[in-house]
Coordinates of N, CA and C in Angstrom, one line a residue:
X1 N 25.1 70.3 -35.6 CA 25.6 69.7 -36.8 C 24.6 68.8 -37.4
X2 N 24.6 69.3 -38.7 CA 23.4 68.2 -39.6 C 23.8 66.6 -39.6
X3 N 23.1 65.7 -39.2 CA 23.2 64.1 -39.5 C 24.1 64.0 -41.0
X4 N 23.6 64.7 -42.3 CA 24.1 64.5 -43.7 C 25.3 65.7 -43.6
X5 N 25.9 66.1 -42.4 CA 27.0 67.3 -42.9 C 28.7 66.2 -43.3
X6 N 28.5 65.1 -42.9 CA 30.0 64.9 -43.4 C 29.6 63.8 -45.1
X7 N 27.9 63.6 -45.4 CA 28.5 63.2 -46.5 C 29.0 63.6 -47.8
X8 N 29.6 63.0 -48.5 CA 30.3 63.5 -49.5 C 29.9 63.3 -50.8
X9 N 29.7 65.2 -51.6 CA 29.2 65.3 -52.3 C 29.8 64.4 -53.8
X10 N 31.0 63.8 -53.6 CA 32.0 63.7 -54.7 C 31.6 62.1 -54.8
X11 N 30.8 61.8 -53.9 CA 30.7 60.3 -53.9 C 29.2 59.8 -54.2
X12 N 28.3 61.1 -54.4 CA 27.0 60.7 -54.3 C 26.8 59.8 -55.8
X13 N 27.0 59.7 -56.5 CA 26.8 59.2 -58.0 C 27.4 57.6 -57.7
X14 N 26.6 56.9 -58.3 CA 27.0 55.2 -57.9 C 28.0 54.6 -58.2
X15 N 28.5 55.5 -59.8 CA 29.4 54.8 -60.1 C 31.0 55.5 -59.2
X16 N 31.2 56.5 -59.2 CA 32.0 57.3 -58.1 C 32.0 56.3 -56.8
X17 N 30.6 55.9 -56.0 CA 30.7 55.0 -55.3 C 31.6 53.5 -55.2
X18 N 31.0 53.2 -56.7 CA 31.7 51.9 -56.9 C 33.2 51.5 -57.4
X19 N 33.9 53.1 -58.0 CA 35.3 52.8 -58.0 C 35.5 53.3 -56.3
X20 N 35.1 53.7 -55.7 CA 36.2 54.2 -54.4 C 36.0 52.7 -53.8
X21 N 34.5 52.3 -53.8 CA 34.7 51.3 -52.9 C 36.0 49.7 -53.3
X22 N 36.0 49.6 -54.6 CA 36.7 49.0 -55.2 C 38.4 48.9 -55.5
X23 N 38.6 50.6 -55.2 CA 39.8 51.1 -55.1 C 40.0 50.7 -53.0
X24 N 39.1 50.7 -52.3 CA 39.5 50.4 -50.6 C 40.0 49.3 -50.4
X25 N 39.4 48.1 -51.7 CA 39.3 47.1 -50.9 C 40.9 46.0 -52.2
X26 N 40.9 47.1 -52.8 CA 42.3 46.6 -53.5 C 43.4 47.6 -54.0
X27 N 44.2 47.2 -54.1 CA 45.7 48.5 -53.3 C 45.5 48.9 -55.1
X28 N 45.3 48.6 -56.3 CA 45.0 49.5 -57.6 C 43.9 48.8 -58.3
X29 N 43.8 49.5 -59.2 CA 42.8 48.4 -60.6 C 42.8 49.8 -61.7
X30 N 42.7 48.4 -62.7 CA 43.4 49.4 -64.0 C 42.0 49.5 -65.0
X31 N 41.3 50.7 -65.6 CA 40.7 50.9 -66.3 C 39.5 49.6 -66.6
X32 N 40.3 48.5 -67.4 CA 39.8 47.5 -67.8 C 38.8 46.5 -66.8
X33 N 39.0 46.5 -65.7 CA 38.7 45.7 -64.6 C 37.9 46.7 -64.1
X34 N 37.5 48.0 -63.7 CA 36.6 48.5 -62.7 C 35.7 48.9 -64.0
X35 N 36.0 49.1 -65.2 CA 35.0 48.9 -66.4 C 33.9 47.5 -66.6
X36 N 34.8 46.4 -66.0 CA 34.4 45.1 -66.5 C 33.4 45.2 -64.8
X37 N 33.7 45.3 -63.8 CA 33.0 45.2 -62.1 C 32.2 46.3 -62.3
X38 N 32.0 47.3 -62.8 CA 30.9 48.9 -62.7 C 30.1 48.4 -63.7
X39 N 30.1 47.6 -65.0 CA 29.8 47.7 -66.1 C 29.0 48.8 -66.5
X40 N 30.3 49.5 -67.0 CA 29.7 50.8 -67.8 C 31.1 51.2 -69.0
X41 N 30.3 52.5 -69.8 CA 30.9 52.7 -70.9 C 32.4 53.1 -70.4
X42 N 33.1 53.3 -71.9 CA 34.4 54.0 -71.2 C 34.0 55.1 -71.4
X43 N 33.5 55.6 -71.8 CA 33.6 57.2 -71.4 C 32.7 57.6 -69.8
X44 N 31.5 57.1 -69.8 CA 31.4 57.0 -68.5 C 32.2 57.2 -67.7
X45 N 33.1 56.0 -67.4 CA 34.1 56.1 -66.6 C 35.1 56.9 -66.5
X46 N 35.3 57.0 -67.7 CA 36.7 57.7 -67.9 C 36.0 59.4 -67.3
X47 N 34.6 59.9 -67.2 CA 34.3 60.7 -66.7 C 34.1 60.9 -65.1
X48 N 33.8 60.1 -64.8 CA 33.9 59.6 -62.8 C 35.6 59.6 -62.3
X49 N 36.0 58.8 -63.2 CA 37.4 58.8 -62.7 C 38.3 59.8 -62.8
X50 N 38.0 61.1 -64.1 CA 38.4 62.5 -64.0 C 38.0 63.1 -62.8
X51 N 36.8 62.9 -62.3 CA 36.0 63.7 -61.3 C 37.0 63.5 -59.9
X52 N 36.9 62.2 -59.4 CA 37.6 61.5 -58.4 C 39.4 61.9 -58.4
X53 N 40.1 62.1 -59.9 CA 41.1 62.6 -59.4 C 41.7 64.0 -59.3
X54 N 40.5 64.6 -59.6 CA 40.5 66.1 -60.3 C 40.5 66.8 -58.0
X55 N 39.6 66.2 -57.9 CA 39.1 66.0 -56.2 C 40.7 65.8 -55.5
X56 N 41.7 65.0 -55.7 CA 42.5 64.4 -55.4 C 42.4 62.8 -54.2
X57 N 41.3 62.5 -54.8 CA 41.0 61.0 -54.1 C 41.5 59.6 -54.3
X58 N 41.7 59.9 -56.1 CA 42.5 58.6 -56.5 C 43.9 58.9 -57.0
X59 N 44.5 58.5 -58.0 CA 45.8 58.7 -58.4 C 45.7 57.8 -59.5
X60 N 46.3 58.8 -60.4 CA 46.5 57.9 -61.9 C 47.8 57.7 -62.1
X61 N 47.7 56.2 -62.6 CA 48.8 55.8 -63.5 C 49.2 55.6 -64.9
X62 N 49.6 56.2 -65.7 CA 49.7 55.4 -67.2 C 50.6 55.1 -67.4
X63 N 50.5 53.8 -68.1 CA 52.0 53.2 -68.7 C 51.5 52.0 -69.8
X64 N 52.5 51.1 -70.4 CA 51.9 50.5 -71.5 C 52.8 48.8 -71.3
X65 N 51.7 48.2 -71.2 CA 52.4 46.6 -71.0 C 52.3 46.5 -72.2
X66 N 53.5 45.7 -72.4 CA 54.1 45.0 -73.7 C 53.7 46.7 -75.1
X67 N 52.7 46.4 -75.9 CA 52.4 47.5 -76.5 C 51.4 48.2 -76.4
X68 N 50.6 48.1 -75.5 CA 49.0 48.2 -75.1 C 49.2 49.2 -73.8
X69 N 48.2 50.5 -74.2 CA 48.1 51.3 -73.0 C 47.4 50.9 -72.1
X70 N 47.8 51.1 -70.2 CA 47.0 50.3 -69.6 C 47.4 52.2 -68.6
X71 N 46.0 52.1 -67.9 CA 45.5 52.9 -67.2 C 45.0 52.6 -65.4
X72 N 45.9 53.0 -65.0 CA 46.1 52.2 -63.4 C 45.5 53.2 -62.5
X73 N 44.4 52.7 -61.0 CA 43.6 53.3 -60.6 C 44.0 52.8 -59.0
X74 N 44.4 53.8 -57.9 CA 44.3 53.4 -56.8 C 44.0 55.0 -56.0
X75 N 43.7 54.3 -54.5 CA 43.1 55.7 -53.7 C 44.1 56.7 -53.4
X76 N 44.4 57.4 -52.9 CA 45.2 58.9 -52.1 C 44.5 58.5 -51.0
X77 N 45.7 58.7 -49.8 CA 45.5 59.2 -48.6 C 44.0 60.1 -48.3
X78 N 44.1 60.9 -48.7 CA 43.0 62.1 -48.8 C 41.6 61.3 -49.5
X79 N 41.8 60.6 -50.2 CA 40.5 59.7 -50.9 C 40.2 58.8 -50.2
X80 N 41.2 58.4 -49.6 CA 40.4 57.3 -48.0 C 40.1 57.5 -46.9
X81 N 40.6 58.8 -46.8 CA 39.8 59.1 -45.6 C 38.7 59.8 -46.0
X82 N 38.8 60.5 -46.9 CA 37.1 61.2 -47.3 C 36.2 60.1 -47.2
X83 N 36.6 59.2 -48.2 CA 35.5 57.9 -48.0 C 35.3 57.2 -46.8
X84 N 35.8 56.7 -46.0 CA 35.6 56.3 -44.8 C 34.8 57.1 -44.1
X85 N 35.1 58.6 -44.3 CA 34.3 59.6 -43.6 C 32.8 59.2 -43.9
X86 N 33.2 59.4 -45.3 CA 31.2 59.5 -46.3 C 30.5 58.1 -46.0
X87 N 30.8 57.2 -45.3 CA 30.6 55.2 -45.5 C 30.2 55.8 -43.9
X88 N 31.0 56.5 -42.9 CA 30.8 56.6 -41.2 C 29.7 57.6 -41.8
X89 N 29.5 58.5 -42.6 CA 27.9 59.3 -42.2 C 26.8 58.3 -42.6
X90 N 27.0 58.4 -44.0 CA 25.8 56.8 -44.0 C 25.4 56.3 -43.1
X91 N 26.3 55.3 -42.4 CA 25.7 54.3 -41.3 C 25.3 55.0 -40.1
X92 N 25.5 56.4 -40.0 CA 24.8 56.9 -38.7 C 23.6 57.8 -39.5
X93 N 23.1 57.9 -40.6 CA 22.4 58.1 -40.9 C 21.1 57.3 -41.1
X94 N 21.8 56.0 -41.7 CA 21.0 54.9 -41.9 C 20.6 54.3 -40.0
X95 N 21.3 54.6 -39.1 CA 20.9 54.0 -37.9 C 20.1 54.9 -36.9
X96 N 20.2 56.2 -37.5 CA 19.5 57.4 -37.2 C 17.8 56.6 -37.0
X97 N 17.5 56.2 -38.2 CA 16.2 56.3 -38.2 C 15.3 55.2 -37.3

């Protein structure tokens, strides 16, 4: 088995990176807040975050506080353990050498 066989192709892109890791380390975050921590466009995002749930890694929410649509972001089962998996190849990759 290859050293790089469990990482994960769905996580290679930084920003994909930076919502999973963001989504581990807090139970949601809504559009506005991993926009404002990734700083990037919305469409950017709004394209990673298709990707990630299309995968079935995150889970979307929409709903609308007060009058305002708000767009809610947390991991799947299946999305934390893929990532855990892709974070455990890394570090035996990176200790590999």
């Amino acid at each position: 088995m290859s050293i790089i066989t469990n990482i994960n192709k769905a996580f290679d892109h930084r920003i994909r990176l930076g919502i999973m890791s963001i989504l581990m380390v807090n139970e949601y975050a809504d559009f506005k807040m991993l926009k404002e921590l990734l700083d990037v466009t919305d469409g950017n995002l709004a394209s990673h975050t298709k990707a990630l749930e299309k995968d079935a890694y995150i889970s979307v929410e929409k709903q609308f506080i007060g009058r305002k649509p708000n767009t809610r972001y947390a991991t799947t089962k299946l999305g934390r353990a893929a990532f855990k998996k892709h974070i455990e190849a890394l570090e035996k990759l990176i200790h590999k050498q």
